[in-house]
PDB file of C-alpha atoms in Angstrom:
ATOM      1  CA  MET A   1      50.023  15.069  -1.806  1.00  0.00           C
ATOM      2  CA  PRO A   2      50.147  11.537  -0.380  1.00  0.00           C
ATOM      3  CA  ILE A   3      48.752   8.778  -2.410  1.00  0.00           C
ATOM      4  CA  TRP A   4      46.473   7.621   0.278  1.00  0.00           C
ATOM      5  CA  LEU A   5      44.900  11.150   0.700  1.00  0.00           C
ATOM      6  CA  HIS A   6      44.453  11.533  -3.153  1.00  0.00           C
ATOM      7  CA  THR A   7      42.580   8.154  -2.950  1.00  0.00           C
ATOM      8  CA  VAL A   8      40.427   8.981  -0.263  1.00  0.00           C
ATOM      9  CA  ILE A   9      39.394  12.406  -1.768  1.00  0.00           C
ATOM     10  CA  TRP A  10      38.584  10.542  -5.108  1.00  0.00           C
ATOM     11  CA  ILE A  11      36.435   7.913  -3.126  1.00  0.00           C
ATOM     12  CA  LEU A  12      34.678  10.901  -1.375  1.00  0.00           C
ATOM     13  CA  VAL A  13      33.964  12.704  -4.749  1.00  0.00           C
ATOM     14  CA  ILE A  14      32.506   9.554  -6.242  1.00  0.00           C
ATOM     15  CA  TYR A  15      30.536   8.922  -3.316  1.00  0.00           C
ATOM     16  CA  LEU A  16      28.911  12.373  -3.196  1.00  0.00           C
ATOM     17  CA  ALA A  17      28.434  12.312  -7.083  1.00  0.00           C
ATOM     18  CA  ILE A  18      26.490   8.825  -6.708  1.00  0.00           C
ATOM     19  CA  SER A  19      24.519  10.477  -3.698  1.00  0.00           C
ATOM     20  CA  PHE A  20      23.669  13.368  -5.955  1.00  0.00           C
ATOM     21  CA  LEU A  21      22.481  11.325  -8.697  1.00  0.00           C
ATOM     22  CA  LEU A  22      20.502   9.116  -6.473  1.00  0.00           C
ATOM     23  CA  TYR A  23      18.767  12.175  -4.931  1.00  0.00           C
ATOM     24  CA  TYR A  24      17.687  13.474  -8.361  1.00  0.00           C
ATOM     25  CA  LEU A  25      17.131  10.244 -10.396  1.00  0.00           C
ATOM     26  CA  GLN A  26      15.480   8.050  -7.541  1.00  0.00           C
ATOM     27  CA  GLU A  27      12.103   8.494  -8.966  1.00  0.00           C
ATOM     28  CA  PHE A  28      13.296   6.435 -12.146  1.00  0.00           C
ATOM     29  CA  PHE A  29      14.035   3.679  -9.892  1.00  0.00           C
ATOM     30  CA  LEU A  30      11.197   3.748  -7.580  1.00  0.00           C
ATOM     31  CA  PHE A  31       8.262   4.542 -10.061  1.00  0.00           C
ATOM     32  CA  LYS A  32       7.585   2.585 -13.345  1.00  0.00           C
ATOM     33  CA  PRO A  33       4.603   4.650 -14.697  1.00  0.00           C
ATOM     34  CA  GLU A  34       2.817   3.725 -17.818  1.00  0.00           C
ATOM     35  CA  LYS A  35       1.362   6.683 -19.760  1.00  0.00           C
ATOM     36  CA  LEU A  36      -1.958   6.533 -21.286  1.00  0.00           C
ATOM     37  CA  ASP A  37      -3.463   8.845 -24.077  1.00  0.00           C
ATOM     38  CA  LYS A  38      -6.392  11.098 -22.940  1.00  0.00           C
ATOM     39  CA  GLU A  39      -8.582   9.391 -25.529  1.00  0.00           C
ATOM     40  CA  PHE A  40      -7.887   5.734 -24.348  1.00  0.00           C
ATOM     41  CA  GLN A  41     -10.987   3.964 -23.432  1.00  0.00           C
ATOM     42  CA  PHE A  42     -11.103   1.486 -20.508  1.00  0.00           C
ATOM     43  CA  PHE A  43     -12.729  -1.689 -21.033  1.00  0.00           C
ATOM     44  CA  TYR A  44     -13.323  -4.581 -18.546  1.00  0.00           C
ATOM     45  CA  GLU A  45     -15.451  -7.407 -19.559  1.00  0.00           C
ATOM     46  CA  ASN A  46     -18.509  -8.123 -17.321  1.00  0.00           C
ATOM     47  CA  GLN A  47     -17.647  -4.911 -15.181  1.00  0.00           C
ATOM     48  CA  GLU A  48     -19.438  -1.737 -15.103  1.00  0.00           C
ATOM     49  CA  VAL A  49     -17.036   1.064 -14.918  1.00  0.00           C
ATOM     50  CA  GLU A  50     -17.216   4.807 -14.782  1.00  0.00           C
ATOM     51  CA  GLU A  51     -14.170   6.930 -15.348  1.00  0.00           C
ATOM     52  CA  TYR A  52     -13.340  10.147 -13.393  1.00  0.00           C
ATOM     53  CA  ASN A  53     -11.040  13.077 -13.831  1.00  0.00           C
ATOM     54  CA  VAL A  54     -10.535  14.898 -10.591  1.00  0.00           C
ATOM     55  CA  GLU A  55      -8.824  18.261 -10.529  1.00  0.00           C
ATOM     56  CA  VAL A  56      -7.076  18.762  -7.195  1.00  0.00           C
ATOM     57  CA  ARG A  57      -5.720  22.002  -5.729  1.00  0.00           C
ATOM     58  CA  ASP A  58      -2.466  22.576  -7.562  1.00  0.00           C
ATOM     59  CA  GLY A  59      -4.258  22.145 -10.819  1.00  0.00           C
ATOM     60  CA  ALA A  60      -3.286  18.444 -11.350  1.00  0.00           C
ATOM     61  CA  VAL A  61      -5.729  15.950 -12.711  1.00  0.00           C
ATOM     62  CA  ILE A  62      -6.252  12.529 -10.986  1.00  0.00           C
ATOM     63  CA  ASN A  63      -7.715   9.803 -13.313  1.00  0.00           C
ATOM     64  CA  GLY A  64      -9.678   6.954 -11.422  1.00  0.00           C
ATOM     65  CA  LEU A  65     -12.009   4.328 -12.182  1.00  0.00           C
ATOM     66  CA  HIS A  66     -15.147   3.423 -10.232  1.00  0.00           C
ATOM     67  CA  PHE A  67     -16.211  -0.220 -10.647  1.00  0.00           C
ATOM     68  CA  LYS A  68     -19.854  -0.605  -9.667  1.00  0.00           C
ATOM     69  CA  THR A  69     -22.120  -3.255  -8.491  1.00  0.00           C
ATOM     70  CA  PRO A  70     -25.831  -3.197  -8.190  1.00  0.00           C
ATOM     71  CA  LYS A  71     -26.404  -2.952  -4.464  1.00  0.00           C
ATOM     72  CA  PRO A  72     -22.869  -2.182  -3.101  1.00  0.00           C
ATOM     73  CA  ARG A  73     -22.214  -3.112   0.504  1.00  0.00           C
ATOM     74  CA  GLY A  74     -19.371  -0.675   0.743  1.00  0.00           C
ATOM     75  CA  MET A  75     -16.532   0.915  -1.237  1.00  0.00           C
ATOM     76  CA  VAL A  76     -13.024  -0.378  -1.481  1.00  0.00           C
ATOM     77  CA  LEU A  77     -10.326   2.236  -2.214  1.00  0.00           C
ATOM     78  CA  TYR A  78      -7.568   0.159  -3.993  1.00  0.00           C
ATOM     79  CA  LEU A  79      -4.178   1.848  -3.851  1.00  0.00           C
ATOM     80  CA  LYS A  80      -1.865   0.083  -6.451  1.00  0.00           C
ATOM     81  CA  GLY A  81       1.798  -0.550  -6.633  1.00  0.00           C
ATOM     82  CA  ASN A  82       4.667   1.437  -8.322  1.00  0.00           C
ATOM     83  CA  SER A  83       4.248   0.153 -11.987  1.00  0.00           C
ATOM     84  CA  LYS A  84       1.953   0.358 -15.114  1.00  0.00           C
ATOM     85  CA  SER A  85      -1.391   2.106 -14.751  1.00  0.00           C
ATOM     86  CA  ILE A  86      -4.738   1.498 -13.798  1.00  0.00           C
ATOM     87  CA  LYS A  87      -5.410  -0.131 -17.323  1.00  0.00           C
ATOM     88  CA  GLY A  88      -3.649  -3.269 -15.961  1.00  0.00           C
ATOM     89  CA  TRP A  89      -4.594  -2.996 -12.446  1.00  0.00           C
ATOM     90  CA  GLY A  90      -8.260  -2.711 -13.050  1.00  0.00           C
ATOM     91  CA  LYS A  91      -8.381  -6.634 -13.544  1.00  0.00           C
ATOM     92  CA  PHE A  92      -8.009  -6.985  -9.766  1.00  0.00           C
ATOM     93  CA  ALA A  93     -11.362  -5.031  -9.210  1.00  0.00           C
ATOM     94  CA  VAL A  94     -13.411  -8.297  -9.674  1.00  0.00           C
ATOM     95  CA  ASP A  95     -11.824  -9.731  -6.367  1.00  0.00           C
ATOM     96  CA  PHE A  96     -14.169  -7.266  -4.678  1.00  0.00           C
ATOM     97  CA  THR A  97     -17.089  -6.656  -6.863  1.00  0.00           C
ATOM     98  CA  ARG A  98     -17.694 -10.357  -6.839  1.00  0.00           C
ATOM     99  CA  HIS A  99     -18.541  -9.870  -3.072  1.00  0.00           C
ATOM    100  CA  GLY A 100     -20.749  -7.097  -3.624  1.00  0.00           C
ATOM    101  CA  TYR A 101     -18.164  -4.175  -3.135  1.00  0.00           C
ATOM    102  CA  ASP A 102     -17.704  -1.040  -5.231  1.00  0.00           C
ATOM    103  CA  VAL A 103     -14.199  -0.392  -6.029  1.00  0.00           C
ATOM    104  CA  PHE A 104     -12.123   2.876  -6.821  1.00  0.00           C
ATOM    105  CA  MET A 105      -8.716   2.760  -8.236  1.00  0.00           C
ATOM    106  CA  MET A 106      -6.727   5.724  -9.166  1.00  0.00           C
ATOM    107  CA  ASP A 107      -3.539   6.539 -10.984  1.00  0.00           C
ATOM    108  CA  TYR A 108      -0.675   8.412  -9.068  1.00  0.00           C
ATOM    109  CA  ARG A 109       0.590  11.578 -10.426  1.00  0.00           C
ATOM    110  CA  GLY A 110       2.472  10.832 -13.752  1.00  0.00           C
ATOM    111  CA  PHE A 111       0.821   7.309 -14.264  1.00  0.00           C
ATOM    112  CA  GLY A 112      -1.869   6.672 -16.782  1.00  0.00           C
ATOM    113  CA  LYS A 113      -3.736   9.887 -17.533  1.00  0.00           C
ATOM    114  CA  SER A 114      -3.101  11.599 -14.274  1.00  0.00           C
ATOM    115  CA  THR A 115      -1.033  14.687 -14.319  1.00  0.00           C
ATOM    116  CA  GLY A 116       1.131  16.825 -11.679  1.00  0.00           C
ATOM    117  CA  ARG A 117       4.492  16.760 -10.445  1.00  0.00           C
ATOM    118  CA  ARG A 118       5.063  13.766  -8.191  1.00  0.00           C
ATOM    119  CA  THR A 119       6.099  14.166  -4.531  1.00  0.00           C
ATOM    120  CA  GLU A 120       5.204  12.163  -1.367  1.00  0.00           C
ATOM    121  CA  ALA A 121       3.351  15.085   0.136  1.00  0.00           C
ATOM    122  CA  ALA A 122       1.482  15.718  -3.240  1.00  0.00           C
ATOM    123  CA  ILE A 123       0.278  12.305  -3.590  1.00  0.00           C
ATOM    124  CA  LYS A 124      -0.765  12.147   0.037  1.00  0.00           C
ATOM    125  CA  HIS A 125      -2.990  15.219  -0.599  1.00  0.00           C
ATOM    126  CA  ASP A 126      -4.461  13.701  -3.724  1.00  0.00           C
ATOM    127  CA  LEU A 127      -5.454  10.663  -1.847  1.00  0.00           C
ATOM    128  CA  GLN A 128      -7.161  12.324   1.001  1.00  0.00           C
ATOM    129  CA  TYR A 129      -8.857  14.583  -1.596  1.00  0.00           C
ATOM    130  CA  ILE A 130     -10.241  11.349  -3.121  1.00  0.00           C
ATOM    131  CA  TYR A 131     -11.076   9.967   0.201  1.00  0.00           C
ATOM    132  CA  ASN A 132     -12.962  12.879   1.175  1.00  0.00           C
ATOM    133  CA  LYS A 133     -14.972  12.734  -2.277  1.00  0.00           C
ATOM    134  CA  ILE A 134     -15.696   9.021  -1.452  1.00  0.00           C
ATOM    135  CA  ARG A 135     -16.891   9.981   2.059  1.00  0.00           C
ATOM    136  CA  GLU A 136     -19.369  12.405   0.639  1.00  0.00           C
ATOM    137  CA  ARG A 137     -21.253   9.438  -0.712  1.00  0.00           C
ATOM    138  CA  VAL A 138     -20.223   6.581   1.531  1.00  0.00           C
ATOM    139  CA  SER A 139     -20.203   6.482   5.163  1.00  0.00           C
ATOM    140  CA  GLU A 140     -16.755   5.710   6.470  1.00  0.00           C
ATOM    141  CA  GLU A 141     -17.845   2.516   8.249  1.00  0.00           C
ATOM    142  CA  TYR A 142     -18.425   1.237   4.709  1.00  0.00           C
ATOM    143  CA  ILE A 143     -15.068   2.112   3.266  1.00  0.00           C
ATOM    144  CA  ILE A 144     -12.187  -0.327   3.052  1.00  0.00           C
ATOM    145  CA  LEU A 145      -8.646   0.662   2.433  1.00  0.00           C
ATOM    146  CA  TYR A 146      -6.627  -1.546   0.433  1.00  0.00           C
ATOM    147  CA  GLY A 147      -3.043  -0.934  -0.086  1.00  0.00           C
ATOM    148  CA  ARG A 148      -0.810  -3.076  -2.615  1.00  0.00           C
ATOM    149  CA  SER A 149       3.051  -2.789  -2.247  1.00  0.00           C
ATOM    150  CA  LEU A 150       3.657   0.801  -2.815  1.00  0.00           C
ATOM    151  CA  GLY A 151       0.188   1.678  -2.093  1.00  0.00           C
ATOM    152  CA  SER A 152       0.324  -0.074   1.532  1.00  0.00           C
ATOM    153  CA  GLY A 153       2.289   2.847   2.743  1.00  0.00           C
ATOM    154  CA  PHE A 154      -0.168   5.521   1.474  1.00  0.00           C
ATOM    155  CA  ALA A 155      -3.171   3.265   2.558  1.00  0.00           C
ATOM    156  CA  THR A 156      -1.615   3.301   5.996  1.00  0.00           C
ATOM    157  CA  LYS A 157      -1.325   7.083   6.129  1.00  0.00           C
ATOM    158  CA  LEU A 158      -4.952   7.389   5.078  1.00  0.00           C
ATOM    159  CA  ALA A 159      -6.238   5.079   7.751  1.00  0.00           C
ATOM    160  CA  SER A 160      -4.209   6.956  10.167  1.00  0.00           C
ATOM    161  CA  THR A 161      -5.898  10.321   9.726  1.00  0.00           C
ATOM    162  CA  ASN A 162      -9.287   8.688   8.867  1.00  0.00           C
ATOM    163  CA  ASN A 163     -11.793   6.262  10.210  1.00  0.00           C
ATOM    164  CA  PRO A 164     -12.387   3.466   7.594  1.00  0.00           C
ATOM    165  CA  ARG A 165     -13.819   0.135   8.363  1.00  0.00           C
ATOM    166  CA  MET A 166     -10.765  -1.706   8.088  1.00  0.00           C
ATOM    167  CA  LEU A 167      -7.033  -1.345   6.369  1.00  0.00           C
ATOM    168  CA  ILE A 168      -6.013  -4.217   4.288  1.00  0.00           C
ATOM    169  CA  LEU A 169      -2.073  -4.385   3.443  1.00  0.00           C
ATOM    170  CA  ASP A 170      -0.959  -6.685   0.666  1.00  0.00           C
ATOM    171  CA  ALA A 171       2.824  -7.155   0.594  1.00  0.00           C
ATOM    172  CA  PRO A 172       3.533  -4.058   2.722  1.00  0.00           C
ATOM    173  CA  TYR A 173       6.982  -2.663   3.723  1.00  0.00           C
ATOM    174  CA  TYR A 174       8.082  -1.433   6.942  1.00  0.00           C
ATOM    175  CA  SER A 175       9.445   1.793   5.496  1.00  0.00           C
ATOM    176  CA  LEU A 176      10.705   2.354   1.736  1.00  0.00           C
ATOM    177  CA  THR A 177      14.020   3.403   3.184  1.00  0.00           C
ATOM    178  CA  LYS A 178      14.401  -0.173   4.843  1.00  0.00           C
ATOM    179  CA  VAL A 179      13.665  -1.807   1.155  1.00  0.00           C
ATOM    180  CA  THR A 180      15.979   0.481  -0.655  1.00  0.00           C
ATOM    181  CA  ASN A 181      18.562  -0.077   2.143  1.00  0.00           C
ATOM    182  CA  ARG A 182      18.856  -3.889   0.873  1.00  0.00           C
ATOM    183  CA  TYR A 183      20.168  -2.950  -2.410  1.00  0.00           C
ATOM    184  CA  MET A 184      22.372   0.020  -1.536  1.00  0.00           C
ATOM    185  CA  PRO A 185      23.466  -0.355   2.166  1.00  0.00           C
ATOM    186  CA  PHE A 186      26.237   1.958   1.995  1.00  0.00           C
ATOM    187  CA  MET A 187      24.568   5.156   0.551  1.00  0.00           C
ATOM    188  CA  PRO A 188      22.679   7.609   3.130  1.00  0.00           C
ATOM    189  CA  LEU A 189      19.388   6.828   1.897  1.00  0.00           C
ATOM    190  CA  SER A 190      17.613   8.068   5.030  1.00  0.00           C
ATOM    191  CA  LEU A 191      19.016  11.587   3.987  1.00  0.00           C
ATOM    192  CA  ILE A 192      18.449  11.606   0.227  1.00  0.00           C
ATOM    193  CA  LEU A 193      15.328   9.583  -0.199  1.00  0.00           C
ATOM    194  CA  ARG A 194      12.612  11.839  -0.919  1.00  0.00           C
ATOM    195  CA  PHE A 195       9.824   8.943  -0.754  1.00  0.00           C
ATOM    196  CA  PRO A 196      10.703   7.674   2.757  1.00  0.00           C
ATOM    197  CA  MET A 197       7.308   6.090   3.341  1.00  0.00           C
ATOM    198  CA  PRO A 198       7.465   5.117   6.904  1.00  0.00           C
ATOM    199  CA  THR A 199       4.712   2.753   7.193  1.00  0.00           C
ATOM    200  CA  TYR A 200       5.430   1.799  10.652  1.00  0.00           C
ATOM    201  CA  LYS A 201       5.279   5.252  12.062  1.00  0.00           C
ATOM    202  CA  TRP A 202       1.878   5.773  10.425  1.00  0.00           C
ATOM    203  CA  LEU A 203       0.494   2.379  11.601  1.00  0.00           C
ATOM    204  CA  LYS A 204       0.753   3.495  15.207  1.00  0.00           C
ATOM    205  CA  TYR A 205      -2.122   5.789  14.645  1.00  0.00           C
ATOM    206  CA  VAL A 206      -4.439   3.661  12.805  1.00  0.00           C
ATOM    207  CA  ASN A 207      -7.407   2.634  14.955  1.00  0.00           C
ATOM    208  CA  CYS A 208      -9.418   0.394  12.690  1.00  0.00           C
ATOM    209  CA  PRO A 209      -8.602  -3.363  12.076  1.00  0.00           C
ATOM    210  CA  VAL A 210      -5.413  -4.171  10.090  1.00  0.00           C
ATOM    211  CA  HIS A 211      -5.285  -7.300   8.119  1.00  0.00           C
ATOM    212  CA  ILE A 212      -1.859  -7.925   6.470  1.00  0.00           C
ATOM    213  CA  ILE A 213      -1.401 -10.322   3.578  1.00  0.00           C
ATOM    214  CA  HIS A 214       2.043 -11.485   2.501  1.00  0.00           C
ATOM    215  CA  GLY A 215       3.793 -14.084   0.547  1.00  0.00           C
ATOM    216  CA  THR A 216       6.327 -16.189   2.262  1.00  0.00           C
ATOM    217  CA  ASN A 217       8.544 -16.274  -0.626  1.00  0.00           C
ATOM    218  CA  ASP A 218       8.607 -12.530  -1.465  1.00  0.00           C
ATOM    219  CA  LYS A 219      11.918 -11.727  -2.758  1.00  0.00           C
ATOM    220  CA  LEU A 220      11.342  -7.927  -3.057  1.00  0.00           C
ATOM    221  CA  ILE A 221       9.752  -7.035   0.308  1.00  0.00           C
ATOM    222  CA  PRO A 222      10.531 -10.025   2.690  1.00  0.00           C
ATOM    223  CA  PHE A 223       7.704 -11.393   4.718  1.00  0.00           C
ATOM    224  CA  LYS A 224       9.578 -10.385   7.930  1.00  0.00           C
ATOM    225  CA  SER A 225       8.633  -6.752   7.205  1.00  0.00           C
ATOM    226  CA  SER A 226       4.900  -7.845   7.701  1.00  0.00           C
ATOM    227  CA  VAL A 227       5.712  -9.626  10.816  1.00  0.00           C
ATOM    228  CA  LYS A 228       7.319  -6.522  12.240  1.00  0.00           C
ATOM    229  CA  LEU A 229       4.312  -4.334  11.186  1.00  0.00           C
ATOM    230  CA  SER A 230       1.802  -6.745  12.691  1.00  0.00           C
ATOM    231  CA  LYS A 231       3.482  -6.281  16.077  1.00  0.00           C
ATOM    232  CA  ILE A 232       2.954  -2.561  16.111  1.00  0.00           C
ATOM    233  CA  LYS A 233      -0.753  -2.805  16.739  1.00  0.00           C
ATOM    234  CA  PRO A 234      -1.087  -6.346  17.752  1.00  0.00           C
ATOM    235  CA  LYS A 235      -4.786  -6.062  19.126  1.00  0.00           C
ATOM    236  CA  LEU A 236      -5.939  -4.717  16.134  1.00  0.00           C
ATOM    237  CA  SER A 237      -3.736  -6.754  13.651  1.00  0.00           C
ATOM    238  CA  ARG A 238      -3.938  -9.949  12.066  1.00  0.00           C
ATOM    239  CA  LEU A 239      -1.237 -11.550   9.633  1.00  0.00           C
ATOM    240  CA  TYR A 240      -2.192 -13.866   6.847  1.00  0.00           C
ATOM    241  CA  PRO A 241       0.826 -15.754   5.128  1.00  0.00           C
ATOM    242  CA  ILE A 242       0.428 -17.004   1.798  1.00  0.00           C
ATOM    243  CA  ILE A 243       2.722 -20.091   1.790  1.00  0.00           C
ATOM    244  CA  GLY A 244       4.987 -19.850  -1.462  1.00  0.00           C
ATOM    245  CA  GLY A 245       3.564 -16.593  -2.612  1.00  0.00           C
ATOM    246  CA  GLY A 246       5.873 -14.074  -4.249  1.00  0.00           C
ATOM    247  CA  HIS A 247       5.602 -10.429  -4.766  1.00  0.00           C
ATOM    248  CA  LYS A 248       3.541 -10.313  -7.869  1.00  0.00           C
ATOM    249  CA  ASN A 249       1.625 -13.598  -7.953  1.00  0.00           C
ATOM    250  CA  LEU A 250      -0.395 -13.785  -4.971  1.00  0.00           C
ATOM    251  CA  ASN A 251      -3.699 -13.705  -7.017  1.00  0.00           C
ATOM    252  CA  ASN A 252      -2.530 -16.906  -8.512  1.00  0.00           C
ATOM    253  CA  PHE A 253      -2.948 -18.708  -5.251  1.00  0.00           C
ATOM    254  CA  GLU A 254      -6.311 -19.995  -4.042  1.00  0.00           C
ATOM    255  CA  SER A 255      -5.362 -19.329  -0.446  1.00  0.00           C
ATOM    256  CA  TYR A 256      -4.946 -15.564  -1.209  1.00  0.00           C
ATOM    257  CA  HIS A 257      -8.736 -15.426  -2.344  1.00  0.00           C
ATOM    258  CA  GLU A 258      -9.827 -17.478   0.544  1.00  0.00           C
ATOM    259  CA  VAL A 259      -8.107 -14.969   2.844  1.00  0.00           C
ATOM    260  CA  LEU A 260      -9.418 -11.870   1.020  1.00  0.00           C
ATOM    261  CA  SER A 261     -13.148 -13.451   1.150  1.00  0.00           C
ATOM    262  CA  ASN A 262     -12.912 -14.213   4.817  1.00  0.00           C
ATOM    263  CA  ILE A 263     -11.675 -10.674   5.562  1.00  0.00           C
ATOM    264  CA  ILE A 264     -14.042  -8.774   3.647  1.00  0.00           C
ATOM    265  CA  ASN A 265     -17.039 -10.864   4.695  1.00  0.00           C
ATOM    266  CA  TYR A 266     -15.982 -11.276   8.376  1.00  0.00           C
ATOM    267  CA  LYS A 267     -18.605 -10.144  11.170  1.00  0.00           C
ATOM    268  CA  LYS A 268     -16.718  -9.579  14.531  1.00  0.00           C
ATOM    269  CA  GLN A 269     -18.088 -11.633  17.423  1.00  0.00           C
ATOM    270  CA  GLU A 270     -17.432 -10.716  20.977  1.00  0.00           C
ATOM    271  CA  ILE A 271     -15.770 -13.507  22.898  1.00  0.00           C
ATOM    272  CA  ASP A 272     -16.504 -14.030  26.557  1.00  0.00           C
ATOM    273  CA  LEU A 273     -12.906 -14.942  27.735  1.00  0.00           C
ATOM    274  CA  LYS A 274     -14.338 -16.448  30.933  1.00  0.00           C
ATOM    275  CA  THR A 275     -15.776 -19.229  28.999  1.00  0.00           C
ATOM    276  CA  THR A 276     -12.466 -20.232  27.334  1.00  0.00           C
ATOM    277  CA  SER A 277      -9.037 -21.590  28.446  1.00  0.00           C
ATOM    278  CA  HIS A 278      -7.619 -18.034  28.682  1.00  0.00           C
ATOM    279  CA  LYS A 279      -5.288 -18.010  31.549  1.00  0.00           C
ATOM    280  CA  VAL A 280      -6.547 -21.385  33.050  1.00  0.00           C
ATOM    281  CA  LYS A 281      -3.960 -22.717  35.258  1.00  0.00           C
ATOM    282  CA  HIS A 282      -3.490 -26.449  34.960  1.00  0.00           C
ATOM    283  CA  SER A 283      -1.972 -28.749  37.978  1.00  0.00           C
ATOM    284  CA  ALA A 284      -0.467 -32.024  37.642  1.00  0.00           C
ATOM    285  CA  LYS A 285      -1.833 -32.981  41.150  1.00  0.00           C
ATOM    286  CA  LYS A 286      -5.337 -33.415  42.445  1.00  0.00           C
ATOM    287  CA  THR A 287      -6.257 -30.986  45.121  1.00  0.00           C
ATOM    288  CA  THR A 288      -8.703 -31.708  47.922  1.00  0.00           C
TER     289      THR A 288
END
């Protein structure tokens, strides 16, 4: 056997072996869950919190927290990122409760106290089930979907099949395949990735206002991904750059809190374009 053919065969074997490992081990790279004991007690200072354990159709149990306000203006369903558990993510609920909104956070399968085998389809079914439970108590016109990083894709999927008041995407990705391709450009990720999460496809079917918040210095999910997403439904979307913001520190920027406050307290006003400069033609010459 020629040396070159022997080399090609070995390269092919190694390539297939790596692809095989990536297919079966990708969850260890995509998800960084924190496990919590069933007896763990959640506590957040100056917050009223109620814990829920919801059993879904395949017997899995989804653990969630309901942060309550005295006279809620609505409900925010907060879908978190790919790490830790709601034990740590719960600290962000105050950014909404201070504006009079209740917040519901949940742990995906395998995170915190939640159980069940984790697949993209299973998580989407879990989220729709939780959304339906919230919808039994809160009219959709008062439900805000907030998706952070990994959760941005799931939030977009929910918004595409329901009618919430608005969708807020925090550091969203165009698709998870695109993100992983940056680190492994020579692997067939479009074929082996079990969590492709095509946010851009789901966004096409969203019919509520879409607010996109992204740090301009995000090294994990580039700001340009939000620029691309904002162009899919331009009449419904608005992009808010947080100058200098990274992927995990937007809450440390005053501009982020100003943006979030403006979004959730905003009341849309109809504009009569006839009274504006819209399509006004200017001439350098005086006409008689």
